[in-house]
């Protein structure tokens, strides 16, 4: 399991939902192998993974619920019984969230006209990919402008996925964002975490939001409700993990060191909700000032203790 977790941690191109699906697949295969399954190793590796992706709230949502389940069964059951209960938990979790992207797509299509619109996209979002798959099935097509999304360039992956759905893609560098914003109808972003007053997404998102506000273009954020976090219930240690970010490898932006040049590389940034036209979740389109009311409905019965 340790080797597989390390492979996930190296993934800097998948979005948070993509990372979650890979994690669930690895856990399922590990837990199903009774001869190898060890619940202490599972706990250890899940902690390692969460520290690697603290901003991925969907991963936290799943991990938090799984740790609560593990706490119930850790001392009272045999290894085989533990395996069965964890696999049942995973199966129930997958069923619970199975149709979430379809629900989001329905909400989005009800509130936003996508047909023949010029839309700016950034980074690589599983939810956005699923939205355009939904629209493609209904023969609703848009002209898409996709950023490369440096430094990991995962926007190219999203561009290829959307191109395979018959969309015409205009692939641009991140630096060219202001040049193209004036000509779009709106921008559509994903999110890794949404707070009451701000959200966290791939770096470059702020440039898109500011340019859209300058040119008076709408900006929508599309994400399921697992990404909406109530800061007030989180311990400071856990909240700091979400808010702060360790610098990423500088080799991604400058491979060979040079005297007096100090490369700096980060993947995420925080954007004020007040600059966003609306957040699209599986239940509704939420205006930026409605996130606070939505959070009051978001309850976590218990938080696992990071170790």
PDB file of C-alpha atoms in Angstrom, residues 24-186:
ATOM      1  CA  UNK A  24     -10.638   4.723  -2.778  1.00  0.00           C
ATOM      2  CA  UNK A  25      -9.497   2.201  -5.380  1.00  0.00           C
ATOM      3  CA  UNK A  26      -6.176   1.580  -3.606  1.00  0.00           C
ATOM      4  CA  UNK A  27      -7.820   1.242  -0.172  1.00  0.00           C
ATOM      5  CA  UNK A  28     -10.449  -1.163  -1.525  1.00  0.00           C
ATOM      6  CA  UNK A  29      -7.842  -3.459  -3.056  1.00  0.00           C
ATOM      7  CA  UNK A  30      -5.639  -3.329   0.050  1.00  0.00           C
ATOM      8  CA  UNK A  31      -8.449  -3.996   2.530  1.00  0.00           C
ATOM      9  CA  UNK A  32      -9.845  -6.841   0.387  1.00  0.00           C
ATOM     10  CA  UNK A  33      -6.507  -8.681   0.603  1.00  0.00           C
ATOM     11  CA  UNK A  34      -6.934 -10.267   4.058  1.00  0.00           C
ATOM     12  CA  UNK A  35      -3.404 -11.729   4.033  1.00  0.00           C
ATOM     13  CA  UNK A  36      -1.812  -8.285   3.673  1.00  0.00           C
ATOM     14  CA  UNK A  37      -4.396  -6.016   5.274  1.00  0.00           C
ATOM     15  CA  UNK A  38      -3.237  -4.309   8.463  1.00  0.00           C
ATOM     16  CA  UNK A  39      -5.436  -1.598   9.925  1.00  0.00           C
ATOM     17  CA  UNK A  40      -2.485   0.225  11.555  1.00  0.00           C
ATOM     18  CA  UNK A  41      -0.755   0.517   8.177  1.00  0.00           C
ATOM     19  CA  UNK A  42      -4.003   1.780   6.642  1.00  0.00           C
ATOM     20  CA  UNK A  43      -4.284   4.513   9.290  1.00  0.00           C
ATOM     21  CA  UNK A  44      -0.624   5.484   8.886  1.00  0.00           C
ATOM     22  CA  UNK A  45      -0.792   5.733   5.100  1.00  0.00           C
ATOM     23  CA  UNK A  46      -4.047   7.700   5.152  1.00  0.00           C
ATOM     24  CA  UNK A  47      -2.422  10.243   7.459  1.00  0.00           C
ATOM     25  CA  UNK A  48       0.540  10.488   5.067  1.00  0.00           C
ATOM     26  CA  UNK A  49      -1.828  11.024   2.153  1.00  0.00           C
ATOM     27  CA  UNK A  50      -3.874  13.683   3.926  1.00  0.00           C
ATOM     28  CA  UNK A  51      -0.746  15.658   4.824  1.00  0.00           C
ATOM     29  CA  UNK A  52       0.202  15.538   1.133  1.00  0.00           C
ATOM     30  CA  UNK A  53      -3.176  16.970   0.002  1.00  0.00           C
ATOM     31  CA  UNK A  54      -4.552  18.988   2.932  1.00  0.00           C
ATOM     32  CA  UNK A  55      -6.430  21.387   0.622  1.00  0.00           C
ATOM     33  CA  UNK A  56      -8.423  18.593  -1.007  1.00  0.00           C
ATOM     34  CA  UNK A  57     -11.598  18.769   1.054  1.00  0.00           C
ATOM     35  CA  UNK A  58     -13.267  15.831  -0.709  1.00  0.00           C
ATOM     36  CA  UNK A  59     -10.322  13.683   0.398  1.00  0.00           C
ATOM     37  CA  UNK A  60     -10.698  15.006   3.937  1.00  0.00           C
ATOM     38  CA  UNK A  61     -14.434  14.306   3.868  1.00  0.00           C
ATOM     39  CA  UNK A  62     -13.870  10.675   2.910  1.00  0.00           C
ATOM     40  CA  UNK A  63     -10.876  10.149   5.211  1.00  0.00           C
ATOM     41  CA  UNK A  64     -12.629  11.719   8.177  1.00  0.00           C
ATOM     42  CA  UNK A  65     -15.646   9.430   7.801  1.00  0.00           C
ATOM     43  CA  UNK A  66     -13.439   6.371   7.278  1.00  0.00           C
ATOM     44  CA  UNK A  67     -11.404   7.116  10.421  1.00  0.00           C
ATOM     45  CA  UNK A  68     -14.614   7.387  12.432  1.00  0.00           C
ATOM     46  CA  UNK A  69     -15.685   4.006  11.065  1.00  0.00           C
ATOM     47  CA  UNK A  70     -12.276   2.497  11.875  1.00  0.00           C
ATOM     48  CA  UNK A  71     -12.515   3.785  15.445  1.00  0.00           C
ATOM     49  CA  UNK A  72     -15.778   1.854  15.863  1.00  0.00           C
ATOM     50  CA  UNK A  73     -14.319  -1.445  14.701  1.00  0.00           C
ATOM     51  CA  UNK A  74     -10.613  -1.242  15.549  1.00  0.00           C
ATOM     52  CA  UNK A  75     -10.637  -3.291  18.774  1.00  0.00           C
ATOM     53  CA  UNK A  76     -13.801  -5.369  18.594  1.00  0.00           C
ATOM     54  CA  UNK A  77     -13.525  -7.368  15.385  1.00  0.00           C
ATOM     55  CA  UNK A  78     -11.284  -9.879  13.651  1.00  0.00           C
ATOM     56  CA  UNK A  79      -9.204  -8.808  10.663  1.00  0.00           C
ATOM     57  CA  UNK A  80     -11.684 -10.415   8.272  1.00  0.00           C
ATOM     58  CA  UNK A  81     -14.624  -8.671   9.932  1.00  0.00           C
ATOM     59  CA  UNK A  82     -12.776  -5.343   9.824  1.00  0.00           C
ATOM     60  CA  UNK A  83     -12.152  -5.854   6.125  1.00  0.00           C
ATOM     61  CA  UNK A  84     -15.836  -6.530   5.430  1.00  0.00           C
ATOM     62  CA  UNK A  85     -17.003  -3.502   7.422  1.00  0.00           C
ATOM     63  CA  UNK A  86     -14.518  -1.132   5.758  1.00  0.00           C
ATOM     64  CA  UNK A  87     -15.436  -2.423   2.299  1.00  0.00           C
ATOM     65  CA  UNK A  88     -19.122  -1.927   3.129  1.00  0.00           C
ATOM     66  CA  UNK A  89     -18.371   1.625   4.289  1.00  0.00           C
ATOM     67  CA  UNK A  90     -16.553   2.327   1.013  1.00  0.00           C
ATOM     68  CA  UNK A  91     -19.396   0.830  -1.016  1.00  0.00           C
ATOM     69  CA  UNK A  92     -21.964   2.954   0.857  1.00  0.00           C
ATOM     70  CA  UNK A  93     -19.839   6.079   0.415  1.00  0.00           C
ATOM     71  CA  UNK A  94     -19.525   5.498  -3.336  1.00  0.00           C
ATOM     72  CA  UNK A  95     -23.285   4.972  -3.634  1.00  0.00           C
ATOM     73  CA  UNK A  96     -23.961   8.131  -1.645  1.00  0.00           C
ATOM     74  CA  UNK A  97     -21.864  10.291  -3.980  1.00  0.00           C
ATOM     75  CA  UNK A  98     -22.260   8.298  -7.202  1.00  0.00           C
ATOM     76  CA  UNK A  99     -24.522  10.758  -9.009  1.00  0.00           C
ATOM     77  CA  UNK A 100     -23.217  13.991  -7.524  1.00  0.00           C
ATOM     78  CA  UNK A 101     -21.630  15.222 -10.774  1.00  0.00           C
ATOM     79  CA  UNK A 102     -24.801  14.491 -12.720  1.00  0.00           C
ATOM     80  CA  UNK A 103     -26.786  16.501 -10.151  1.00  0.00           C
ATOM     81  CA  UNK A 104     -24.279  19.370 -10.447  1.00  0.00           C
ATOM     82  CA  UNK A 105     -24.529  19.245 -14.243  1.00  0.00           C
ATOM     83  CA  UNK A 106     -28.331  19.448 -14.101  1.00  0.00           C
ATOM     84  CA  UNK A 107     -28.185  22.456 -11.748  1.00  0.00           C
ATOM     85  CA  UNK A 108     -25.559  24.155 -13.936  1.00  0.00           C
ATOM     86  CA  UNK A 109     -27.544  23.633 -17.143  1.00  0.00           C
ATOM     87  CA  UNK A 110     -30.685  25.042 -15.510  1.00  0.00           C
ATOM     88  CA  UNK A 111     -29.007  28.268 -14.416  1.00  0.00           C
ATOM     89  CA  UNK A 112     -26.431  28.870 -17.157  1.00  0.00           C
ATOM     90  CA  UNK A 113     -26.784  28.896 -20.934  1.00  0.00           C
ATOM     91  CA  UNK A 114     -23.840  26.909 -22.313  1.00  0.00           C
ATOM     92  CA  UNK A 115     -24.988  26.636 -25.920  1.00  0.00           C
ATOM     93  CA  UNK A 116     -22.537  28.325 -28.328  1.00  0.00           C
ATOM     94  CA  UNK A 117     -20.992  30.295 -25.454  1.00  0.00           C
ATOM     95  CA  UNK A 118     -17.330  31.221 -25.181  1.00  0.00           C
ATOM     96  CA  UNK A 119     -16.045  29.828 -21.877  1.00  0.00           C
ATOM     97  CA  UNK A 120     -12.667  30.128 -20.152  1.00  0.00           C
ATOM     98  CA  UNK A 121     -11.419  27.082 -18.204  1.00  0.00           C
ATOM     99  CA  UNK A 122      -8.418  26.584 -15.924  1.00  0.00           C
ATOM    100  CA  UNK A 123      -6.504  23.578 -14.544  1.00  0.00           C
ATOM    101  CA  UNK A 124      -8.026  20.060 -14.631  1.00  0.00           C
ATOM    102  CA  UNK A 125     -11.266  19.343 -12.791  1.00  0.00           C
ATOM    103  CA  UNK A 126     -13.059  15.993 -12.805  1.00  0.00           C
ATOM    104  CA  UNK A 127     -16.324  17.799 -12.056  1.00  0.00           C
ATOM    105  CA  UNK A 128     -15.895  20.162 -15.011  1.00  0.00           C
ATOM    106  CA  UNK A 129     -14.988  17.244 -17.276  1.00  0.00           C
ATOM    107  CA  UNK A 130     -18.181  15.471 -16.192  1.00  0.00           C
ATOM    108  CA  UNK A 131     -20.233  18.620 -16.791  1.00  0.00           C
ATOM    109  CA  UNK A 132     -19.079  18.909 -20.398  1.00  0.00           C
ATOM    110  CA  UNK A 133     -19.599  15.187 -20.916  1.00  0.00           C
ATOM    111  CA  UNK A 134     -23.202  15.738 -19.757  1.00  0.00           C
ATOM    112  CA  UNK A 135     -23.591  18.707 -22.117  1.00  0.00           C
ATOM    113  CA  UNK A 136     -21.979  16.832 -25.019  1.00  0.00           C
ATOM    114  CA  UNK A 137     -24.487  13.990 -24.617  1.00  0.00           C
ATOM    115  CA  UNK A 138     -27.238  16.587 -25.025  1.00  0.00           C
ATOM    116  CA  UNK A 139     -25.433  18.074 -28.066  1.00  0.00           C
ATOM    117  CA  UNK A 140     -24.861  21.359 -26.276  1.00  0.00           C
ATOM    118  CA  UNK A 141     -21.503  22.717 -27.384  1.00  0.00           C
ATOM    119  CA  UNK A 142     -19.421  25.713 -26.399  1.00  0.00           C
ATOM    120  CA  UNK A 143     -16.223  27.335 -27.628  1.00  0.00           C
ATOM    121  CA  UNK A 144     -13.699  26.540 -24.901  1.00  0.00           C
ATOM    122  CA  UNK A 145     -10.547  28.444 -24.054  1.00  0.00           C
ATOM    123  CA  UNK A 146      -8.345  26.354 -21.774  1.00  0.00           C
ATOM    124  CA  UNK A 147      -5.243  27.557 -19.940  1.00  0.00           C
ATOM    125  CA  UNK A 148      -2.133  25.372 -19.925  1.00  0.00           C
ATOM    126  CA  UNK A 149      -2.196  25.814 -16.119  1.00  0.00           C
ATOM    127  CA  UNK A 150       1.476  26.009 -15.276  1.00  0.00           C
ATOM    128  CA  UNK A 151       3.683  24.848 -13.665  1.00  0.00           C
ATOM    129  CA  UNK A 152       2.304  21.279 -13.845  1.00  0.00           C
ATOM    130  CA  UNK A 153       0.497  21.984 -17.160  1.00  0.00           C
ATOM    131  CA  UNK A 154      -2.461  19.805 -16.209  1.00  0.00           C
ATOM    132  CA  UNK A 155      -4.703  22.058 -18.303  1.00  0.00           C
ATOM    133  CA  UNK A 156      -3.401  20.192 -21.348  1.00  0.00           C
ATOM    134  CA  UNK A 157      -4.870  16.987 -19.904  1.00  0.00           C
ATOM    135  CA  UNK A 158      -8.259  18.654 -19.491  1.00  0.00           C
ATOM    136  CA  UNK A 159      -8.026  20.074 -23.027  1.00  0.00           C
ATOM    137  CA  UNK A 160      -7.464  16.566 -24.436  1.00  0.00           C
ATOM    138  CA  UNK A 161     -10.378  15.134 -22.444  1.00  0.00           C
ATOM    139  CA  UNK A 162     -12.744  17.853 -23.673  1.00  0.00           C
ATOM    140  CA  UNK A 163     -11.449  17.622 -27.244  1.00  0.00           C
ATOM    141  CA  UNK A 164     -12.342  13.906 -27.205  1.00  0.00           C
ATOM    142  CA  UNK A 165     -15.939  15.012 -26.489  1.00  0.00           C
ATOM    143  CA  UNK A 166     -15.954  16.961 -29.774  1.00  0.00           C
ATOM    144  CA  UNK A 167     -15.340  20.389 -28.232  1.00  0.00           C
ATOM    145  CA  UNK A 168     -13.090  22.835 -30.062  1.00  0.00           C
ATOM    146  CA  UNK A 169     -10.364  23.959 -27.655  1.00  0.00           C
ATOM    147  CA  UNK A 170      -8.281  27.110 -27.790  1.00  0.00           C
ATOM    148  CA  UNK A 171      -5.260  26.298 -25.585  1.00  0.00           C
ATOM    149  CA  UNK A 172      -3.518  29.367 -24.152  1.00  0.00           C
ATOM    150  CA  UNK A 173      -0.685  30.191 -21.765  1.00  0.00           C
ATOM    151  CA  UNK A 174      -1.641  31.453 -18.314  1.00  0.00           C
ATOM    152  CA  UNK A 175       0.055  34.775 -19.027  1.00  0.00           C
ATOM    153  CA  UNK A 176      -2.364  35.370 -21.924  1.00  0.00           C
ATOM    154  CA  UNK A 177      -5.491  35.253 -19.734  1.00  0.00           C
ATOM    155  CA  UNK A 178      -6.320  39.023 -19.867  1.00  0.00           C
ATOM    156  CA  UNK A 179      -6.009  39.008 -23.676  1.00  0.00           C
ATOM    157  CA  UNK A 180      -8.808  36.442 -24.018  1.00  0.00           C
ATOM    158  CA  UNK A 181     -11.153  37.365 -21.150  1.00  0.00           C
ATOM    159  CA  UNK A 182     -12.642  40.358 -22.972  1.00  0.00           C
ATOM    160  CA  UNK A 183     -14.003  38.032 -25.670  1.00  0.00           C
ATOM    161  CA  UNK A 184     -15.523  35.278 -23.455  1.00  0.00           C
ATOM    162  CA  UNK A 185     -19.064  34.981 -22.099  1.00  0.00           C
ATOM    163  CA  UNK A 186     -17.987  33.650 -18.701  1.00  0.00           C
TER     164      UNK A 186
END
